[in-house]
Coordinates of C-alpha atoms (C1' of nucleotides) in Angstrom, one line a residue:
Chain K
X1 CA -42.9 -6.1 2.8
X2 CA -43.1 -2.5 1.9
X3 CA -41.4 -2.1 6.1
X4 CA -37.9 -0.9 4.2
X5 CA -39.6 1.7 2.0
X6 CA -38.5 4.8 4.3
X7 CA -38.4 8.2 3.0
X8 CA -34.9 7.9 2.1
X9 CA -33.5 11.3 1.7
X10 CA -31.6 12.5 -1.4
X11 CA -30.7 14.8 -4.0
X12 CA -31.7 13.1 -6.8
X13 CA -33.1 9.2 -7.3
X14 CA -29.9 7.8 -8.0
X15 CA -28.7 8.4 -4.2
X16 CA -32.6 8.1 -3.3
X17 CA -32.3 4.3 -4.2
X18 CA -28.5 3.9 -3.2
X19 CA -30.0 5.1 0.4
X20 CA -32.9 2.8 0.4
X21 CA -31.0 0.0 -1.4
X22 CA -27.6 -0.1 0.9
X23 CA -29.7 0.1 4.0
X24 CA -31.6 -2.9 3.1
X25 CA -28.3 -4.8 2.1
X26 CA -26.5 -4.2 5.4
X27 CA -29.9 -4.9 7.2
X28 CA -29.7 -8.5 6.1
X29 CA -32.6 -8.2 4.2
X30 CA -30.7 -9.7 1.2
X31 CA -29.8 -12.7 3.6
X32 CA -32.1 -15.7 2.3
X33 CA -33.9 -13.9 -0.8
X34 CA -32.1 -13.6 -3.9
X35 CA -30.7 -9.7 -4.8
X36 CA -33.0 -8.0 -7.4
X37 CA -32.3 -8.1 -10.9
X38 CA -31.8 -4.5 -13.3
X39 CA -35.0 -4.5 -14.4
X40 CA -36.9 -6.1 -11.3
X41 CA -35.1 -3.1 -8.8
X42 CA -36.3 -0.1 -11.9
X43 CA -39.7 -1.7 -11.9
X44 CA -39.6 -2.1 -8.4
X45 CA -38.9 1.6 -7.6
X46 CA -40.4 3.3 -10.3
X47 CA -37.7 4.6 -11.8
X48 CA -35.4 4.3 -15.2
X49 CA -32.8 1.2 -15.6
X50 CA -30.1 4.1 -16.0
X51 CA -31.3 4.8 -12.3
X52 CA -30.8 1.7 -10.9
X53 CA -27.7 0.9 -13.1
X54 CA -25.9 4.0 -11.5
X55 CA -27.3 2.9 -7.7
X56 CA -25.9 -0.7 -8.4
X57 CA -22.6 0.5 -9.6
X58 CA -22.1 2.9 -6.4
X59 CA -22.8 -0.1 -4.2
X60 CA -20.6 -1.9 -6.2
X61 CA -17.9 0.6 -5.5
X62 CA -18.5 0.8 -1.9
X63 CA -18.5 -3.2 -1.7
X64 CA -21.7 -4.3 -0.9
X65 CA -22.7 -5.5 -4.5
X66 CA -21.0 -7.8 -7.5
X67 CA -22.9 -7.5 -11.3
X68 CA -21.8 -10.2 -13.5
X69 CA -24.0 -11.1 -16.7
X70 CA -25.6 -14.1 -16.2
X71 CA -24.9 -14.4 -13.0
X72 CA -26.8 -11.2 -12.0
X73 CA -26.6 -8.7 -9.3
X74 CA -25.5 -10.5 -5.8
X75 CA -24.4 -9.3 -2.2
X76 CA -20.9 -9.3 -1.2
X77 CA -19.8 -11.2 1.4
X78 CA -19.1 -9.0 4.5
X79 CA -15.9 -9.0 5.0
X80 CA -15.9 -7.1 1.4
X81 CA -17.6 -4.1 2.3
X82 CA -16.0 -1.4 3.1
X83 CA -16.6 -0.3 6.5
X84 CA -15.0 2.9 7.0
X85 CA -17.1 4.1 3.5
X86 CA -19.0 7.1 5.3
X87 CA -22.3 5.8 3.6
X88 CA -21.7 2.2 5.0
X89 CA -21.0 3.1 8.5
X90 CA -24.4 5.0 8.9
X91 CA -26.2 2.5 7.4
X92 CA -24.7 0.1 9.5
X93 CA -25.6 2.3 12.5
X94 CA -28.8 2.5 11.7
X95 CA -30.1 -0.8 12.0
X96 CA -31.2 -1.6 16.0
X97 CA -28.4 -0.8 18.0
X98 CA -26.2 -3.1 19.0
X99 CA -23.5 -3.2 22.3
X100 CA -21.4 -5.7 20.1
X101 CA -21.2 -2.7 17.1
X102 CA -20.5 0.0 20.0
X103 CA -17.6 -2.4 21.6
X104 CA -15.9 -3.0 18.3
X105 CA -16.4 0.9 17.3
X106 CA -14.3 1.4 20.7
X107 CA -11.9 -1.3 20.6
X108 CA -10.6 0.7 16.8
X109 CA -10.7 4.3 18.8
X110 CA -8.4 2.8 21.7
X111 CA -6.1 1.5 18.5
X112 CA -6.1 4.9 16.6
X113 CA -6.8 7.7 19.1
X114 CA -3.3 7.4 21.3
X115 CA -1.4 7.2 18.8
X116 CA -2.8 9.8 16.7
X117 CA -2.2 12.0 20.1
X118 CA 1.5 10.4 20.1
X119 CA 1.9 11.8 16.9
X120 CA 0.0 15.1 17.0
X121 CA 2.5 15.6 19.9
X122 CA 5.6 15.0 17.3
X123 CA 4.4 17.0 14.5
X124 CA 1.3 19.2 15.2
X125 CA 1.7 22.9 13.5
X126 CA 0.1 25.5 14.9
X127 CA -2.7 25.4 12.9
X128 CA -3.2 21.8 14.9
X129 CA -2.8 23.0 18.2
X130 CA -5.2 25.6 17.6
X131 CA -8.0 23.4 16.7
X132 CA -7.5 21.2 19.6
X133 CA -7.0 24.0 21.7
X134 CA -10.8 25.0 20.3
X135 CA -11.9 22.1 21.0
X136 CA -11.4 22.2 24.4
X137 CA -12.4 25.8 24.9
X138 CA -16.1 24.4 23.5
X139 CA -16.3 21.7 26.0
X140 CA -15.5 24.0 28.4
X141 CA -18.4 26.1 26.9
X142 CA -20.6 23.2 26.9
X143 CA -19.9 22.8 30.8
X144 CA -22.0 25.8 31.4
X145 CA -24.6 25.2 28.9
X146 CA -23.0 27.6 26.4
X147 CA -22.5 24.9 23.5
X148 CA -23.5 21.1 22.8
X149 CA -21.4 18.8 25.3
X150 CA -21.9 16.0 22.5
X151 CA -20.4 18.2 19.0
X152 CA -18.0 20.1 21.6
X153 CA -16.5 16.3 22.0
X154 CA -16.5 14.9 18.6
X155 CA -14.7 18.3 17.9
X156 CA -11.7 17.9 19.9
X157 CA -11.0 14.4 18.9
X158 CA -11.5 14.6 15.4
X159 CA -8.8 18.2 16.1
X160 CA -6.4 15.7 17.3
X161 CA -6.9 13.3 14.5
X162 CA -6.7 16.1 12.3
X163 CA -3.3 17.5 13.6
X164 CA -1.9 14.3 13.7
X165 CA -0.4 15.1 10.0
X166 CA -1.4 11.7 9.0
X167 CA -4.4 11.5 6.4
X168 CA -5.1 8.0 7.7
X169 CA -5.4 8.7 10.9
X170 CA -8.0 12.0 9.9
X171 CA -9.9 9.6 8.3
X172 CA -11.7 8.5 11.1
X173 CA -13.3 11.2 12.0
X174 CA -16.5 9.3 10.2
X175 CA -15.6 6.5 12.8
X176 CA -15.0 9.0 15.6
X177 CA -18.2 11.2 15.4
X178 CA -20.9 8.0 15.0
X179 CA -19.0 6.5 17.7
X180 CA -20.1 9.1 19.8
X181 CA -23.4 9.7 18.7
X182 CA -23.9 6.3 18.9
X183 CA -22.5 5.7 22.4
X184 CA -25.3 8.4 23.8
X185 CA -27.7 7.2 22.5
X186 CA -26.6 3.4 24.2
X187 CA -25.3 5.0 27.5
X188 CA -27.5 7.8 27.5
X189 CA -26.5 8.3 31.2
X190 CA -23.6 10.3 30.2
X191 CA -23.5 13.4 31.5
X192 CA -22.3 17.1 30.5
X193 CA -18.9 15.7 31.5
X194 CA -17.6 17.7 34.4
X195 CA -14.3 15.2 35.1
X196 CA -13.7 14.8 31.1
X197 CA -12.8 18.2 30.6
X198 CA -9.5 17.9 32.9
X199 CA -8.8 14.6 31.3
X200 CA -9.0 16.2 27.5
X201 CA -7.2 19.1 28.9
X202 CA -4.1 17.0 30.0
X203 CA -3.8 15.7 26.7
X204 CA -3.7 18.6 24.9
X205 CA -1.3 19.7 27.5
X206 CA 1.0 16.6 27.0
X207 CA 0.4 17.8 23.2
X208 CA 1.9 21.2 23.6
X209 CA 4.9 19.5 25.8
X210 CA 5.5 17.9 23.0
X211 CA 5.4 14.8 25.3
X212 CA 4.1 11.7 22.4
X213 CA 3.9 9.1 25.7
X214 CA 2.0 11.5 28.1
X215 CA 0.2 11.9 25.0
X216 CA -1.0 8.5 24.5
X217 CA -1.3 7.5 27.8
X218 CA -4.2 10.8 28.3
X219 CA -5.7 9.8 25.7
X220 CA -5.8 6.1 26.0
X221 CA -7.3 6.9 30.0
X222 CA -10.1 9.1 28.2
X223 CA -11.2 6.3 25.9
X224 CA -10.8 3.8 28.6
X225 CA -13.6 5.6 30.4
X226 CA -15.9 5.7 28.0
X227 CA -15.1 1.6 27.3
X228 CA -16.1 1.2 31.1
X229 CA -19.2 2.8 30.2
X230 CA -20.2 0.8 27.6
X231 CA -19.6 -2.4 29.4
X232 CA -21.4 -0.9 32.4
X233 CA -24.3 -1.0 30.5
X234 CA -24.2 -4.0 28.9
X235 CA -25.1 -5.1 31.9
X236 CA -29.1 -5.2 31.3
X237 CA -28.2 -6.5 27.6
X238 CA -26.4 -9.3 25.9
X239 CA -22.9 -10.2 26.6
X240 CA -21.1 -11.3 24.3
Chain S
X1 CA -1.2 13.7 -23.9
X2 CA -1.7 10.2 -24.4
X3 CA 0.4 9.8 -21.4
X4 CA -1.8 8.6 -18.7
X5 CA -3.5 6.4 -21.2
X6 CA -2.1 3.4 -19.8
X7 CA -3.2 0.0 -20.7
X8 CA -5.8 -0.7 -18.1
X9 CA -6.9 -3.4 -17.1
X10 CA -10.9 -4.3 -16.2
X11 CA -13.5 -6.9 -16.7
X12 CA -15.5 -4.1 -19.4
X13 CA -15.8 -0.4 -19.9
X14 CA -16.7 0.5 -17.3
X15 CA -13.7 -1.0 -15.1
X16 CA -11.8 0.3 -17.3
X17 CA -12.4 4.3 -17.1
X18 CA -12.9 3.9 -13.9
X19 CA -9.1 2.6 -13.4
X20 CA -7.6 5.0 -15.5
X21 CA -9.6 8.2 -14.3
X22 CA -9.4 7.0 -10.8
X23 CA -5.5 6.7 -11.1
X24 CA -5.6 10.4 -12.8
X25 CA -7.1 11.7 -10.4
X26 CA -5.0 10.6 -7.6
X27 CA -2.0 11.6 -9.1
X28 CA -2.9 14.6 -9.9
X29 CA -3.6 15.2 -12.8
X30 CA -6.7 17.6 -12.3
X31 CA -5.0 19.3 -9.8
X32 CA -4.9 22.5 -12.2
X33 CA -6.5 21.5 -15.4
X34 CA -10.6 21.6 -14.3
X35 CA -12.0 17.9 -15.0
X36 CA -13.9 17.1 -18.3
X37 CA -17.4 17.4 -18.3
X38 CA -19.5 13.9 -18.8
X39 CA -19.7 14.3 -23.0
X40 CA -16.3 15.5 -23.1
X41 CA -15.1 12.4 -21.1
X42 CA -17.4 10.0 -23.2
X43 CA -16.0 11.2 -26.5
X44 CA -12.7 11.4 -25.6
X45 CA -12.7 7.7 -24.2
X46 CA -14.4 6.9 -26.9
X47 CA -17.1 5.2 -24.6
X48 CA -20.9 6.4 -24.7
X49 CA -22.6 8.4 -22.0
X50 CA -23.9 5.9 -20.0
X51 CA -20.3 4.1 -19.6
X52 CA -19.2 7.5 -18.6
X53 CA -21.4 7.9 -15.9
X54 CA -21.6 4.9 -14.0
X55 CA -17.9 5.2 -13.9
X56 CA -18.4 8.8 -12.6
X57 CA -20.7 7.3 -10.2
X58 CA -18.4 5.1 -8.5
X59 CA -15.8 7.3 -8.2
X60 CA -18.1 9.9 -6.7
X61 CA -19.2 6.9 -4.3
X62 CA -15.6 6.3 -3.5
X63 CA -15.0 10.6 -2.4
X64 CA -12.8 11.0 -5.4
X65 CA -15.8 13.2 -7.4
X66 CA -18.7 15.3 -6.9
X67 CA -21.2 16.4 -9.5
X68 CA -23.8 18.8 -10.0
X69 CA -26.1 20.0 -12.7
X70 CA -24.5 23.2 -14.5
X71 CA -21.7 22.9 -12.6
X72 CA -20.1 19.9 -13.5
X73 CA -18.3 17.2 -12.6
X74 CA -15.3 18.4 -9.9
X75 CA -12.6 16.1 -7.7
X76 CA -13.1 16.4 -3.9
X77 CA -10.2 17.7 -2.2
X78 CA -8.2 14.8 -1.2
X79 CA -10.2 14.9 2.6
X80 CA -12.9 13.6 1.6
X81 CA -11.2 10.7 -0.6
X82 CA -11.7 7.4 0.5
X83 CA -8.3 6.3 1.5
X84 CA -9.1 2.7 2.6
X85 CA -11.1 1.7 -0.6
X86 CA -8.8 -0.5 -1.9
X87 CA -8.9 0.6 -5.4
X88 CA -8.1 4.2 -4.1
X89 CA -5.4 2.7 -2.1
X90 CA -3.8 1.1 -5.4
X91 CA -4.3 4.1 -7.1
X92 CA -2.2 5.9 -4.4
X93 CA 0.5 3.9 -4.5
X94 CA 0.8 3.0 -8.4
X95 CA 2.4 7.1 -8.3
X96 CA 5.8 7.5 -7.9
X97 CA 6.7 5.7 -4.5
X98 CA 7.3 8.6 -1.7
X99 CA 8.8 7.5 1.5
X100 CA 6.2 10.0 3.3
X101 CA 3.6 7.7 2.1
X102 CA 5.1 4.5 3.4
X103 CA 5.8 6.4 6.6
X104 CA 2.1 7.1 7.4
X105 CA 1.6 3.2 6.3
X106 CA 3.3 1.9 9.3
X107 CA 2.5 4.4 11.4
X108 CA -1.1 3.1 11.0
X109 CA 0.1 -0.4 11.2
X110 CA 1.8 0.9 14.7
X111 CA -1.6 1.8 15.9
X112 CA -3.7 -1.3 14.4
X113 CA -1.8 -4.5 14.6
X114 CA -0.8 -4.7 18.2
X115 CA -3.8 -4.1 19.6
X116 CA -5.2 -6.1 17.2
X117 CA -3.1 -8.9 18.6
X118 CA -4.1 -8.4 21.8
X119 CA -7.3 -8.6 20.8
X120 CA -6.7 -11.9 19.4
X121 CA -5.3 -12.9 22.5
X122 CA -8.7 -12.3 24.2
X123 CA -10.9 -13.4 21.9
X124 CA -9.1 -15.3 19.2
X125 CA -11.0 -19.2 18.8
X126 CA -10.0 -22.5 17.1
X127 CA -9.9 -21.1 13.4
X128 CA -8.2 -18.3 14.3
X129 CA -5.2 -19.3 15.9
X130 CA -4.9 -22.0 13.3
X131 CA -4.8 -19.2 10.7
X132 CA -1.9 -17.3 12.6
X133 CA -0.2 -20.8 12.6
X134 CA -0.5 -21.4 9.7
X135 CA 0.6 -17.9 8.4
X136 CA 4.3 -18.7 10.3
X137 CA 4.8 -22.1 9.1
X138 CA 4.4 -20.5 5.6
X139 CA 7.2 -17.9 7.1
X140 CA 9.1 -20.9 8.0
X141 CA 9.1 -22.4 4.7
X142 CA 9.9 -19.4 3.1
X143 CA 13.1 -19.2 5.3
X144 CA 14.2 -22.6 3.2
X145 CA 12.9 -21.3 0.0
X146 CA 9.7 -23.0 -0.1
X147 CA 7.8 -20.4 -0.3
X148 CA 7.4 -16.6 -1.0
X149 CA 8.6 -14.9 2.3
X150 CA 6.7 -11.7 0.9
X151 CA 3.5 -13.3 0.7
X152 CA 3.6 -15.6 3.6
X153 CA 4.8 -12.8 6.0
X154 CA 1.3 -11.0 5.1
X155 CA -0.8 -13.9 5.5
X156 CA 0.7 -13.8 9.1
X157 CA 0.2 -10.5 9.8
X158 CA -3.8 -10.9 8.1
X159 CA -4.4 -13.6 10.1
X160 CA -3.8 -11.8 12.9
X161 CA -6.0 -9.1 11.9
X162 CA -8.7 -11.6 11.6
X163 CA -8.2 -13.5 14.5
X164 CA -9.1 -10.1 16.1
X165 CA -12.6 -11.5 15.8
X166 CA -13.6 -7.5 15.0
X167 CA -14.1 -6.5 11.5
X168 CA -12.9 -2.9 11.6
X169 CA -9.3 -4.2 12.4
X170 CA -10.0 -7.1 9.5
X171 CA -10.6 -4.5 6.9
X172 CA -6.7 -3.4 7.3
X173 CA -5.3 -6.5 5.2
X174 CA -5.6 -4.0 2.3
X175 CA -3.2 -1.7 4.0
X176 CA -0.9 -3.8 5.6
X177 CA -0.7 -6.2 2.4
X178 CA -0.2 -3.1 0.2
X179 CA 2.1 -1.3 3.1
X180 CA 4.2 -4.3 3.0
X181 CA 4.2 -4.8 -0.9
X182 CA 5.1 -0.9 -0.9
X183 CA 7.9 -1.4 1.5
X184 CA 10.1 -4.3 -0.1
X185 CA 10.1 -1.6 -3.0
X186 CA 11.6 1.0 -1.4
X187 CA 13.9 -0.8 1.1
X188 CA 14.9 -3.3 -1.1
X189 CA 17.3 -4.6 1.0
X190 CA 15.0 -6.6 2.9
X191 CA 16.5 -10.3 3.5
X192 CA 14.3 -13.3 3.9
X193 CA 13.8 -12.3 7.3
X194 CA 15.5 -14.9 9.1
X195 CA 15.7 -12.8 12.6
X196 CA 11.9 -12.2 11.9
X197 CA 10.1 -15.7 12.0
X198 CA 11.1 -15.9 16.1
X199 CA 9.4 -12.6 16.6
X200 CA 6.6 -13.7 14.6
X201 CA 6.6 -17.2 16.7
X202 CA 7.0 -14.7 19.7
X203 CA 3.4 -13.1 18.8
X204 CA 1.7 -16.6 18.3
X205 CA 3.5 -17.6 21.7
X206 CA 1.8 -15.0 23.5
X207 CA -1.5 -15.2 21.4
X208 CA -1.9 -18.5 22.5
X209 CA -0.9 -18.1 25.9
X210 CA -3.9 -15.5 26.1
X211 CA -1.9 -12.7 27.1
X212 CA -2.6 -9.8 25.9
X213 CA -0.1 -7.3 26.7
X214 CA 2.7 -9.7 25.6
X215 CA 1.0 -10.3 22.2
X216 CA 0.8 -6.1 22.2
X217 CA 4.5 -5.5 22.6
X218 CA 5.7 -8.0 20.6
X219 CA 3.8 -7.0 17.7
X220 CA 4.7 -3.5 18.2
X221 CA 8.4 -5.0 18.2
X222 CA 8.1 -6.4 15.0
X223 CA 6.5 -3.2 13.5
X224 CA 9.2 -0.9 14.4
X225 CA 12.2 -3.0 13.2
X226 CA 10.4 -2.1 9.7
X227 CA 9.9 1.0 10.5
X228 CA 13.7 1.4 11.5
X229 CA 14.5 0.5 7.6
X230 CA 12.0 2.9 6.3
X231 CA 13.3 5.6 8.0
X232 CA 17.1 4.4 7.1
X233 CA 19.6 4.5 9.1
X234 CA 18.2 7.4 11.4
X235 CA 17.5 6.9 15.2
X236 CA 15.3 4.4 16.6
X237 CA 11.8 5.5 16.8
X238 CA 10.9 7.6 19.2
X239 CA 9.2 5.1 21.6
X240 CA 9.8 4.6 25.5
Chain E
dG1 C1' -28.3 49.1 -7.5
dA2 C1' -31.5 45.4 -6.3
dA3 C1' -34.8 42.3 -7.7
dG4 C1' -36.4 39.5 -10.9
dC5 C1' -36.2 37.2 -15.5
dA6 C1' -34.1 34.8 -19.6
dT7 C1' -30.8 31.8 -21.1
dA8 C1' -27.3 28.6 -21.7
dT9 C1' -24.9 24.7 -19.8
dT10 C1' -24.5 20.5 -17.5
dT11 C1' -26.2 16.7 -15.1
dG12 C1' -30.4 13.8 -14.4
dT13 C1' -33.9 10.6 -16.2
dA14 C1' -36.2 7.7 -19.5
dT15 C1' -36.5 4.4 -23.2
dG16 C1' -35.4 1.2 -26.9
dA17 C1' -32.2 -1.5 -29.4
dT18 C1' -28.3 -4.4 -29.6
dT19 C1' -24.2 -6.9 -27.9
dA20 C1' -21.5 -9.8 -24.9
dA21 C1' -20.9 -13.0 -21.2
dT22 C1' -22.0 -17.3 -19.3
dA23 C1' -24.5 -20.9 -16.7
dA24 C1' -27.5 -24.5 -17.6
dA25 C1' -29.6 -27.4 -20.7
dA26 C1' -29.6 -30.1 -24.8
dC27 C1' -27.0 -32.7 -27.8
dC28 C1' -23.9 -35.8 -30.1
dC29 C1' -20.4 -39.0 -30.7
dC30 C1' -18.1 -42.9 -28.9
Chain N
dG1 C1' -23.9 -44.2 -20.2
dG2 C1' -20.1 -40.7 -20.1
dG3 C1' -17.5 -37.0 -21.7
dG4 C1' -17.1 -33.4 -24.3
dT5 C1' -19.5 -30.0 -27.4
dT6 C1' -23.1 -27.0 -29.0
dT7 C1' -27.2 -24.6 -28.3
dT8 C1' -30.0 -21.6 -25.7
dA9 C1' -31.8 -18.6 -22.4
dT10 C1' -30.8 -15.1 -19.1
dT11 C1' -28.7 -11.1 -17.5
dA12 C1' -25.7 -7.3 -17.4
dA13 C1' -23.1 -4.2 -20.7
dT14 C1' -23.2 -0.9 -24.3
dC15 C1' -24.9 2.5 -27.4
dA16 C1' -27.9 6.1 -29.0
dT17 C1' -31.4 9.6 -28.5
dA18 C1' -34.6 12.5 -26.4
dC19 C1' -36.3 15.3 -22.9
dA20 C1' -36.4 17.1 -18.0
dA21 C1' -34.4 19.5 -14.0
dA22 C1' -31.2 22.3 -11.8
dT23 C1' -28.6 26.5 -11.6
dA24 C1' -24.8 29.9 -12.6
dT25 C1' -24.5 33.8 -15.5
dG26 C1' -25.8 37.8 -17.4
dC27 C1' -29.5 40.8 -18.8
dT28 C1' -33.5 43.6 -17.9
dT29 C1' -36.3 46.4 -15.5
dC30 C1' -37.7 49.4 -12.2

DNA sequence: GAAGCATATTTGTATGATTAATAAAACCCC
DNA sequence: GGGGTTTTATTAATCATACAAATATGCTTC
């Protein structure tokens, strides 16, 4: 069953085996089988106990593990994890893509985005405004071919995260961006996104006016459309 | 000096450095002063090298650290911090309560919970709604002193973050238990809350009826009548 | 001055020994 | 037998030491 046994990238072997490791967790490969113990994972990988100690105790911190003598080394329920952990999202991501996954991803962007525009649009500086204002100018770049469509996106949402003045709400960026990825890569009939531009332009504008409900409802219409997209192509898969 | 050497609590060594460096590092306290390299922190902890360094390791897993060979060990600016691992959130609130803080709580909750309860009206099943039930009885029993009205008003507001049936909004009840914890300090002239259990009933009401938008607004009701203590006497929020 | 080299510092890795926690089995007393 | 106690085996936790790898800094050389 050497089928998890990817490259793995990494700087060193620690993170080589927390890759390799956390990916199999939040695979489910740790569903039935018992979780390796110390020595079984070093010997397994090749490498030093203080190796694998180190890996075990990052998992630990991110959730996904529990060490207790005796006991040994077992998998956290799910609902410990943590989910918006950077690490735990991709690997989540990268297990076969799943509609379910991509629905729930946009249910939490229709919770944070609007409000995080609402806000922006109380207490953006002008340091905010600028970046969405960038933002937008590389979409509109991106509409000729001048700039990616796809980073020119993630950009001006994670600006208006960002200028929201709320570090909560700029931590989803993670969330944001692999959204978004992910979404092309599910809908992969989006487009350069000729009608989005207006639609991100109007709440940037509403931003600027200072207007937190114009705000909200431009972006809540934005993320709506991309929702009908996902359902739209549900269509050939499972519904849940 | 032996200021932030704080009891500590934690199952062995490990736990235990992590706790207190963790909670040093949040508040601050390496803000100017560069952070101890991994023999310095060993010896002065007391601890050996390998204790020091799994606890490094999880720290760096939750964002708090980043190491690197010749240059040390150095905190991540507070971006890159994991906000929603719920040690960091302790940590964050264990420093000297700031209303800003608790103001970006709720404004999160503002964006989460009601659309998290109109989730739960869409999709909520059987177990669910017997958890939101159950959460208000508790409320109700509180109101005659049979019960803590702290704790049973955030097994309400959990079980509605479950009943979500989505495990991105689940992974609040961290932040809204702590956010509520957080707020009876600050505004502690909550009362048991009598005028709160019908809004709460209101929610369940609507839940159960399966409408949506109901179940929104009267969550979003509930939300800014805290948020109206939080910010004082001042205006009411800034909502149409 | 620019390119390359030496060096010192710090994390990374490996290994062996010992200790502590604890679940399960063995035991004992009644 | 049954209920409590003790032993035992297993596993993580801790400590100590040695060496390797990475890399910023400063020195050398041309």
């Amino acid at each position: 069953m050497a089928e998890d046994d990817r490259p793995a990238p990494g700087r060193n072997l620690t993170h080589r085996l927390l890759e390799t490791t956390g990916r199999q967790i939040v695979t489910g490969h740790y569903a039935e089988r018992p979780f390796p113990t110390e020595a079984e994972l070093a010997t397994g990988h090749r490498v030093s106990r203080s190796v694998t100690r180190e890996a075990v105790k990052m998992l630990t911190a991110k959730g996904l593990l529990s060490a207790r003598p005796r006991l040994g080394t077992t998998v956290q329920p799910e609902a410990r994890w943590n989910l918006f952990d950077p690490d735990v999202l991709r690997w989540l991501l990268e297990r076969p893509a799943s509609v379910p996954l991509l629905r729930q991803f946009h249910q939490l962007r229709r919770a944070i985005e609007p409000t995080a525009a609402g806000l922006a649009a109380q207490t953006a500086d002008a340091a905010g405004l600028a970046g969405i204002a960038d933002g937008l100018v590389r979409m509109q770049q991106a509409e000729q071919g001048h700039d990616d469509p796809l980073e020119a996106d993630i950009a001006f949402h994670v600006a208006v995260l960002r200028a929201s003045n709320n570090p909560f709400f700029a931590q989803f960026r993670d969330v944001v961006g692999t959204a978004l990825r992910f979404s092309i890569q599910v809908t992969n009939r989006i487009k350069g996104g000729t009608a989005d531009v207006a639609a991100h332009g109007a709440v940037l504008a509403a931003i600027r006016d200072r207007d937190a409900d114009r705000a909200e409802r431009a972006m809540l219409a934005i993320i709506d459309d991309v929702s009908d997209l996902i359902e739209g192509s549900a269509g050939g898969g499972p519904r849940a």
